[in-house]
Amino acid sequence: MKPYVILNAAMTLDGKIATQTGSSNISGKEDLERVHELRKECDAIMVGIGTVLADDPRLTVHKIDAKPEDNPVRVVVDSKCRTPIAARITNKDARTIIAGANEYKYDFMVSDRYETFKKRGVDFFFSGDKRVDLSLLMSYLHEEGINKLMLEGGATLNFSMIKAGLIDEIRICVAPMVVGGANAKTFFDGEGFDLMDDAVKLELTDSYNLGKDLILTYKVK
């Protein structure tokens, strides 16, 4: 058993989710409100450690009217336990779960950082050897009462999740801009597939204009 996973992101027409310098202000106002409506509907929101280090996100519902209890559980996939103590996802706005890999568990749990995180109410889940076992993480989250999870992962986590067959739906905002850049982050990164025949197949279920942007919804086959 696992949560129903919705991958949500905004990208440029050429498939970039950030420029090579890290700039990622892609969505228009209307899409940002849509994203926060989706956060409000979900039990949890998950990102990778790269997103935490690059953007220091709050991962709360704050672009629309909301109450503190509307904030989803915040999940960080952080194999090496590199989440900064001062990161905003460690505040009291919502519950936070950091998922680490077993190779780094002992050294981290005997550190002062671990004690500080625990005092702040941050929970931990360890699985896998050098990398978090995403399937086991999904099972754990389901056991924790998370039935719908919003994935706002970076490009590497996005690919790892879809390769493992853990994404059910993709909602993508396509902005009318092109940025290029061989080193700019794409929607999916990671090792990729070698053959087109191996690609994950999708079914378009909805599309509509939202302000200047185009919103596409796909089911993962």
PDB file of C-alpha atoms in Angstrom:
ATOM      1  CA  MET A   1       0.000   0.000   0.000  1.00  0.00           C
ATOM      2  CA  LYS A   2       1.177   3.528  -0.778  1.00  0.00           C
ATOM      3  CA  PRO A   3      -0.223   7.054  -1.078  1.00  0.00           C
ATOM      4  CA  TYR A   4      -1.708   8.300  -4.333  1.00  0.00           C
ATOM      5  CA  VAL A   5       1.194  10.374  -5.663  1.00  0.00           C
ATOM      6  CA  ILE A   6       0.698  13.526  -7.745  1.00  0.00           C
ATOM      7  CA  LEU A   7       3.818  15.017  -9.275  1.00  0.00           C
ATOM      8  CA  ASN A   8       3.362  18.749  -9.755  1.00  0.00           C
ATOM      9  CA  ALA A   9       5.804  21.154 -11.370  1.00  0.00           C
ATOM     10  CA  ALA A  10       6.172  24.163 -13.607  1.00  0.00           C
ATOM     11  CA  MET A  11       8.452  24.142 -16.620  1.00  0.00           C
ATOM     12  CA  THR A  12       9.339  26.277 -19.586  1.00  0.00           C
ATOM     13  CA  LEU A  13       8.364  25.240 -23.092  1.00  0.00           C
ATOM     14  CA  ASP A  14      11.797  23.650 -23.489  1.00  0.00           C
ATOM     15  CA  GLY A  15      11.307  21.515 -20.379  1.00  0.00           C
ATOM     16  CA  LYS A  16      13.421  23.458 -17.876  1.00  0.00           C
ATOM     17  CA  ILE A  17      12.392  23.760 -14.217  1.00  0.00           C
ATOM     18  CA  ALA A  18      15.245  26.149 -13.411  1.00  0.00           C
ATOM     19  CA  THR A  19      17.951  28.015 -15.269  1.00  0.00           C
ATOM     20  CA  GLN A  20      21.599  26.998 -14.966  1.00  0.00           C
ATOM     21  CA  THR A  21      21.981  29.622 -12.206  1.00  0.00           C
ATOM     22  CA  GLY A  22      19.036  28.205 -10.243  1.00  0.00           C
ATOM     23  CA  SER A  23      16.381  30.798 -11.095  1.00  0.00           C
ATOM     24  CA  SER A  24      12.988  29.070 -11.009  1.00  0.00           C
ATOM     25  CA  ASN A  25      10.275  31.737 -10.937  1.00  0.00           C
ATOM     26  CA  ILE A  26       8.303  30.197 -13.790  1.00  0.00           C
ATOM     27  CA  SER A  27       4.633  30.149 -12.766  1.00  0.00           C
ATOM     28  CA  GLY A  28       2.214  33.033 -13.007  1.00  0.00           C
ATOM     29  CA  LYS A  29       0.104  34.166 -10.030  1.00  0.00           C
ATOM     30  CA  GLU A  30      -2.831  31.987 -11.029  1.00  0.00           C
ATOM     31  CA  ASP A  31      -0.708  28.857 -11.176  1.00  0.00           C
ATOM     32  CA  LEU A  32       0.874  29.544  -7.794  1.00  0.00           C
ATOM     33  CA  GLU A  33      -2.612  29.680  -6.317  1.00  0.00           C
ATOM     34  CA  ARG A  34      -3.461  26.393  -8.047  1.00  0.00           C
ATOM     35  CA  VAL A  35      -0.379  24.799  -6.526  1.00  0.00           C
ATOM     36  CA  HIS A  36      -1.346  25.904  -3.033  1.00  0.00           C
ATOM     37  CA  GLU A  37      -4.892  24.634  -3.518  1.00  0.00           C
ATOM     38  CA  LEU A  38      -3.336  21.258  -4.354  1.00  0.00           C
ATOM     39  CA  ARG A  39      -1.100  21.431  -1.276  1.00  0.00           C
ATOM     40  CA  LYS A  40      -4.217  22.070   0.805  1.00  0.00           C
ATOM     41  CA  GLU A  41      -5.890  18.953  -0.655  1.00  0.00           C
ATOM     42  CA  CYS A  42      -2.937  16.659   0.032  1.00  0.00           C
ATOM     43  CA  ASP A  43      -1.910  14.932   3.244  1.00  0.00           C
ATOM     44  CA  ALA A  44       1.805  15.422   2.577  1.00  0.00           C
ATOM     45  CA  ILE A  45       4.244  17.151   0.249  1.00  0.00           C
ATOM     46  CA  MET A  46       7.615  15.636  -0.639  1.00  0.00           C
ATOM     47  CA  VAL A  47      10.819  17.161  -2.002  1.00  0.00           C
ATOM     48  CA  GLY A  48      14.443  16.107  -2.355  1.00  0.00           C
ATOM     49  CA  ILE A  49      17.356  17.497  -0.402  1.00  0.00           C
ATOM     50  CA  GLY A  50      18.496  19.432  -3.487  1.00  0.00           C
ATOM     51  CA  THR A  51      15.321  21.511  -3.357  1.00  0.00           C
ATOM     52  CA  VAL A  52      15.799  22.202   0.353  1.00  0.00           C
ATOM     53  CA  LEU A  53      19.415  23.308  -0.134  1.00  0.00           C
ATOM     54  CA  ALA A  54      18.682  25.427  -3.213  1.00  0.00           C
ATOM     55  CA  ASP A  55      15.374  27.062  -2.272  1.00  0.00           C
ATOM     56  CA  ASP A  56      14.856  26.652   1.504  1.00  0.00           C
ATOM     57  CA  PRO A  57      11.097  26.210   0.937  1.00  0.00           C
ATOM     58  CA  ARG A  58       8.421  26.402   3.638  1.00  0.00           C
ATOM     59  CA  LEU A  59       6.226  23.764   1.966  1.00  0.00           C
ATOM     60  CA  THR A  60       3.132  25.240   3.586  1.00  0.00           C
ATOM     61  CA  VAL A  61      -0.154  26.607   2.242  1.00  0.00           C
ATOM     62  CA  HIS A  62       0.298  30.386   2.159  1.00  0.00           C
ATOM     63  CA  LYS A  63      -0.690  31.742  -1.288  1.00  0.00           C
ATOM     64  CA  ILE A  64      -4.395  31.217  -0.542  1.00  0.00           C
ATOM     65  CA  ASP A  65      -6.635  31.476   2.519  1.00  0.00           C
ATOM     66  CA  ALA A  66      -5.717  28.610   4.827  1.00  0.00           C
ATOM     67  CA  LYS A  67      -5.533  27.560   8.464  1.00  0.00           C
ATOM     68  CA  PRO A  68      -2.439  26.047  10.118  1.00  0.00           C
ATOM     69  CA  GLU A  69      -4.075  22.615  10.063  1.00  0.00           C
ATOM     70  CA  ASP A  70      -4.304  22.865   6.260  1.00  0.00           C
ATOM     71  CA  ASN A  71      -0.519  22.525   5.987  1.00  0.00           C
ATOM     72  CA  PRO A  72       0.546  19.092   4.702  1.00  0.00           C
ATOM     73  CA  VAL A  73       3.139  16.890   6.358  1.00  0.00           C
ATOM     74  CA  ARG A  74       6.530  17.822   4.916  1.00  0.00           C
ATOM     75  CA  VAL A  75       8.742  14.968   3.696  1.00  0.00           C
ATOM     76  CA  VAL A  76      12.376  15.394   2.625  1.00  0.00           C
ATOM     77  CA  VAL A  77      14.248  12.626   0.801  1.00  0.00           C
ATOM     78  CA  ASP A  78      17.726  13.199   2.201  1.00  0.00           C
ATOM     79  CA  SER A  79      19.846  10.044   1.971  1.00  0.00           C
ATOM     80  CA  LYS A  80      22.943  11.570   3.616  1.00  0.00           C
ATOM     81  CA  CYS A  81      20.988  13.581   6.231  1.00  0.00           C
ATOM     82  CA  ARG A  82      22.263  16.934   4.999  1.00  0.00           C
ATOM     83  CA  THR A  83      19.175  18.993   5.865  1.00  0.00           C
ATOM     84  CA  PRO A  84      20.364  22.216   7.580  1.00  0.00           C
ATOM     85  CA  ILE A  85      19.148  22.753  11.129  1.00  0.00           C
ATOM     86  CA  ALA A  86      18.068  26.276  10.147  1.00  0.00           C
ATOM     87  CA  ALA A  87      16.020  25.064   7.142  1.00  0.00           C
ATOM     88  CA  ARG A  88      12.477  26.439   7.169  1.00  0.00           C
ATOM     89  CA  ILE A  89      10.987  22.962   6.840  1.00  0.00           C
ATOM     90  CA  THR A  90      12.169  22.258  10.404  1.00  0.00           C
ATOM     91  CA  ASN A  91       9.907  24.907  11.970  1.00  0.00           C
ATOM     92  CA  LYS A  92       6.641  24.254  13.822  1.00  0.00           C
ATOM     93  CA  ASP A  93       4.326  25.129  10.914  1.00  0.00           C
ATOM     94  CA  ALA A  94       3.735  21.429  10.145  1.00  0.00           C
ATOM     95  CA  ARG A  95       5.066  17.974  10.901  1.00  0.00           C
ATOM     96  CA  THR A  96       8.337  17.165   9.105  1.00  0.00           C
ATOM     97  CA  ILE A  97       9.738  13.737   8.214  1.00  0.00           C
ATOM     98  CA  ILE A  98      13.301  13.383   6.944  1.00  0.00           C
ATOM     99  CA  ALA A  99      14.020  10.142   5.072  1.00  0.00           C
ATOM    100  CA  GLY A 100      17.637   8.992   5.201  1.00  0.00           C
ATOM    101  CA  ALA A 101      19.638   5.973   4.062  1.00  0.00           C
ATOM    102  CA  ASN A 102      20.880   3.309   6.487  1.00  0.00           C
ATOM    103  CA  GLU A 103      24.578   3.861   5.707  1.00  0.00           C
ATOM    104  CA  TYR A 104      24.404   7.319   7.286  1.00  0.00           C
ATOM    105  CA  LYS A 105      22.000   6.465  10.119  1.00  0.00           C
ATOM    106  CA  TYR A 106      24.423   5.696  12.962  1.00  0.00           C
ATOM    107  CA  ASP A 107      26.753   8.672  12.505  1.00  0.00           C
ATOM    108  CA  PHE A 108      23.786  10.999  12.235  1.00  0.00           C
ATOM    109  CA  MET A 109      21.864   9.651  15.220  1.00  0.00           C
ATOM    110  CA  VAL A 110      24.829  10.110  17.587  1.00  0.00           C
ATOM    111  CA  SER A 111      25.336  13.698  16.415  1.00  0.00           C
ATOM    112  CA  ASP A 112      24.212  16.934  18.048  1.00  0.00           C
ATOM    113  CA  ARG A 113      22.260  17.739  14.900  1.00  0.00           C
ATOM    114  CA  TYR A 114      19.992  14.745  15.464  1.00  0.00           C
ATOM    115  CA  GLU A 115      19.201  15.843  19.029  1.00  0.00           C
ATOM    116  CA  THR A 116      18.399  19.360  17.806  1.00  0.00           C
ATOM    117  CA  PHE A 117      16.061  18.043  15.131  1.00  0.00           C
ATOM    118  CA  LYS A 118      14.261  15.816  17.644  1.00  0.00           C
ATOM    119  CA  LYS A 119      13.749  18.758  20.018  1.00  0.00           C
ATOM    120  CA  ARG A 120      12.042  20.539  17.129  1.00  0.00           C
ATOM    121  CA  GLY A 121       9.714  17.580  16.588  1.00  0.00           C
ATOM    122  CA  VAL A 122      11.268  16.388  13.329  1.00  0.00           C
ATOM    123  CA  ASP A 123      10.748  12.667  12.665  1.00  0.00           C
ATOM    124  CA  PHE A 124      13.092  10.341  10.786  1.00  0.00           C
ATOM    125  CA  PHE A 125      12.681   7.240   8.630  1.00  0.00           C
ATOM    126  CA  PHE A 126      15.661   5.225   7.419  1.00  0.00           C
ATOM    127  CA  SER A 127      15.655   2.692   4.590  1.00  0.00           C
ATOM    128  CA  GLY A 128      17.880   1.464   1.770  1.00  0.00           C
ATOM    129  CA  ASP A 129      21.664   1.226   1.841  1.00  0.00           C
ATOM    130  CA  LYS A 130      23.297   4.301   0.334  1.00  0.00           C
ATOM    131  CA  ARG A 131      20.053   5.740  -1.043  1.00  0.00           C
ATOM    132  CA  VAL A 132      16.562   5.906   0.408  1.00  0.00           C
ATOM    133  CA  ASP A 133      14.370   2.993  -0.668  1.00  0.00           C
ATOM    134  CA  LEU A 134      11.477   4.982  -2.099  1.00  0.00           C
ATOM    135  CA  SER A 135       9.064   2.037  -2.130  1.00  0.00           C
ATOM    136  CA  LEU A 136       9.632   1.435   1.579  1.00  0.00           C
ATOM    137  CA  LEU A 137       9.256   5.149   2.234  1.00  0.00           C
ATOM    138  CA  MET A 138       5.900   5.173   0.446  1.00  0.00           C
ATOM    139  CA  SER A 139       4.723   2.197   2.525  1.00  0.00           C
ATOM    140  CA  TYR A 140       5.785   3.966   5.729  1.00  0.00           C
ATOM    141  CA  LEU A 141       3.978   7.169   4.741  1.00  0.00           C
ATOM    142  CA  HIS A 142       0.820   5.205   4.006  1.00  0.00           C
ATOM    143  CA  GLU A 143       1.051   3.618   7.461  1.00  0.00           C
ATOM    144  CA  GLU A 144       1.363   7.137   8.879  1.00  0.00           C
ATOM    145  CA  GLY A 145      -2.051   7.998   7.415  1.00  0.00           C
ATOM    146  CA  ILE A 146      -0.872   9.775   4.271  1.00  0.00           C
ATOM    147  CA  ASN A 147      -3.245   8.816   1.481  1.00  0.00           C
ATOM    148  CA  LYS A 148      -2.507  11.585  -1.027  1.00  0.00           C
ATOM    149  CA  LEU A 149       1.022  12.883  -1.522  1.00  0.00           C
ATOM    150  CA  MET A 150       2.121  15.832  -3.609  1.00  0.00           C
ATOM    151  CA  LEU A 151       5.583  15.413  -5.095  1.00  0.00           C
ATOM    152  CA  GLU A 152       7.461  18.657  -5.755  1.00  0.00           C
ATOM    153  CA  GLY A 153      10.764  16.911  -6.186  1.00  0.00           C
ATOM    154  CA  GLY A 154      13.727  18.084  -8.104  1.00  0.00           C
ATOM    155  CA  ALA A 155      14.650  16.488 -11.419  1.00  0.00           C
ATOM    156  CA  THR A 156      16.568  13.564  -9.896  1.00  0.00           C
ATOM    157  CA  LEU A 157      13.881  12.611  -7.367  1.00  0.00           C
ATOM    158  CA  ASN A 158      11.207  12.950 -10.054  1.00  0.00           C
ATOM    159  CA  PHE A 159      12.969  10.386 -12.227  1.00  0.00           C
ATOM    160  CA  SER A 160      13.692   8.005  -9.358  1.00  0.00           C
ATOM    161  CA  MET A 161      10.026   8.053  -8.355  1.00  0.00           C
ATOM    162  CA  ILE A 162       8.642   7.483 -11.834  1.00  0.00           C
ATOM    163  CA  LYS A 163      11.203   4.791 -12.640  1.00  0.00           C
ATOM    164  CA  ALA A 164      10.106   2.946  -9.491  1.00  0.00           C
ATOM    165  CA  GLY A 165       6.477   3.125 -10.598  1.00  0.00           C
ATOM    166  CA  LEU A 166       5.477   5.307  -7.648  1.00  0.00           C
ATOM    167  CA  ILE A 167       3.844   8.249  -9.455  1.00  0.00           C
ATOM    168  CA  ASP A 168       0.143   8.011 -10.302  1.00  0.00           C
ATOM    169  CA  GLU A 169      -0.536  11.417 -11.829  1.00  0.00           C
ATOM    170  CA  ILE A 170       1.410  14.344 -13.268  1.00  0.00           C
ATOM    171  CA  ARG A 171       0.183  17.933 -13.263  1.00  0.00           C
ATOM    172  CA  ILE A 172       2.453  20.255 -15.157  1.00  0.00           C
ATOM    173  CA  CYS A 173       2.315  23.985 -15.791  1.00  0.00           C
ATOM    174  CA  VAL A 174       3.940  24.894 -19.108  1.00  0.00           C
ATOM    175  CA  ALA A 175       4.990  28.532 -19.208  1.00  0.00           C
ATOM    176  CA  PRO A 176       5.362  30.380 -22.534  1.00  0.00           C
ATOM    177  CA  MET A 177       9.102  30.940 -22.298  1.00  0.00           C
ATOM    178  CA  VAL A 178      12.337  29.341 -23.452  1.00  0.00           C
ATOM    179  CA  VAL A 179      15.574  29.531 -21.461  1.00  0.00           C
ATOM    180  CA  GLY A 180      17.851  26.852 -22.932  1.00  0.00           C
ATOM    181  CA  GLY A 181      21.080  25.940 -21.203  1.00  0.00           C
ATOM    182  CA  ALA A 182      22.775  22.545 -21.290  1.00  0.00           C
ATOM    183  CA  ASN A 183      23.203  22.706 -17.505  1.00  0.00           C
ATOM    184  CA  ALA A 184      19.693  23.962 -16.735  1.00  0.00           C
ATOM    185  CA  LYS A 185      17.551  21.521 -14.752  1.00  0.00           C
ATOM    186  CA  THR A 186      14.943  19.598 -16.720  1.00  0.00           C
ATOM    187  CA  PHE A 187      11.616  18.217 -15.449  1.00  0.00           C
ATOM    188  CA  PHE A 188      13.144  14.719 -15.222  1.00  0.00           C
ATOM    189  CA  ASP A 189      16.851  14.103 -14.839  1.00  0.00           C
ATOM    190  CA  GLY A 190      18.659  11.134 -13.284  1.00  0.00           C
ATOM    191  CA  GLU A 191      20.133   8.375 -15.405  1.00  0.00           C
ATOM    192  CA  GLY A 192      17.193   8.252 -17.818  1.00  0.00           C
ATOM    193  CA  PHE A 193      16.165   5.365 -20.046  1.00  0.00           C
ATOM    194  CA  ASP A 194      18.327   4.122 -22.912  1.00  0.00           C
ATOM    195  CA  LEU A 195      15.482   3.320 -25.294  1.00  0.00           C
ATOM    196  CA  MET A 196      12.270   5.116 -26.197  1.00  0.00           C
ATOM    197  CA  ASP A 197      10.472   1.784 -25.847  1.00  0.00           C
ATOM    198  CA  ASP A 198      11.391   1.832 -22.152  1.00  0.00           C
ATOM    199  CA  ALA A 199       9.917   5.271 -21.544  1.00  0.00           C
ATOM    200  CA  VAL A 200       7.086   5.645 -19.047  1.00  0.00           C
ATOM    201  CA  LYS A 201       3.816   6.065 -20.939  1.00  0.00           C
ATOM    202  CA  LEU A 202       1.262   8.716 -20.021  1.00  0.00           C
ATOM    203  CA  GLU A 203      -2.383   9.452 -20.825  1.00  0.00           C
ATOM    204  CA  LEU A 204      -3.519  13.077 -21.131  1.00  0.00           C
ATOM    205  CA  THR A 205      -6.677  13.523 -19.049  1.00  0.00           C
ATOM    206  CA  ASP A 206      -7.073  17.309 -18.888  1.00  0.00           C
ATOM    207  CA  SER A 207      -5.693  20.528 -20.331  1.00  0.00           C
ATOM    208  CA  TYR A 208      -6.623  24.175 -19.904  1.00  0.00           C
ATOM    209  CA  ASN A 209      -5.234  27.694 -20.024  1.00  0.00           C
ATOM    210  CA  LEU A 210      -4.585  29.429 -16.712  1.00  0.00           C
ATOM    211  CA  GLY A 211      -3.538  33.027 -17.102  1.00  0.00           C
ATOM    212  CA  LYS A 212      -0.533  32.976 -19.434  1.00  0.00           C
ATOM    213  CA  ASP A 213       0.216  29.320 -18.707  1.00  0.00           C
ATOM    214  CA  LEU A 214      -0.975  25.935 -19.960  1.00  0.00           C
ATOM    215  CA  ILE A 215      -1.925  23.282 -17.403  1.00  0.00           C
ATOM    216  CA  LEU A 216      -1.666  19.620 -18.427  1.00  0.00           C
ATOM    217  CA  THR A 217      -2.774  16.617 -16.378  1.00  0.00           C
ATOM    218  CA  TYR A 218      -1.589  13.079 -17.153  1.00  0.00           C
ATOM    219  CA  LYS A 219      -2.290   9.677 -15.687  1.00  0.00           C
ATOM    220  CA  VAL A 220       0.751   7.427 -15.527  1.00  0.00           C
ATOM    221  CA  LYS A 221      -0.033   4.170 -17.296  1.00  0.00           C
TER     222      LYS A 221
END
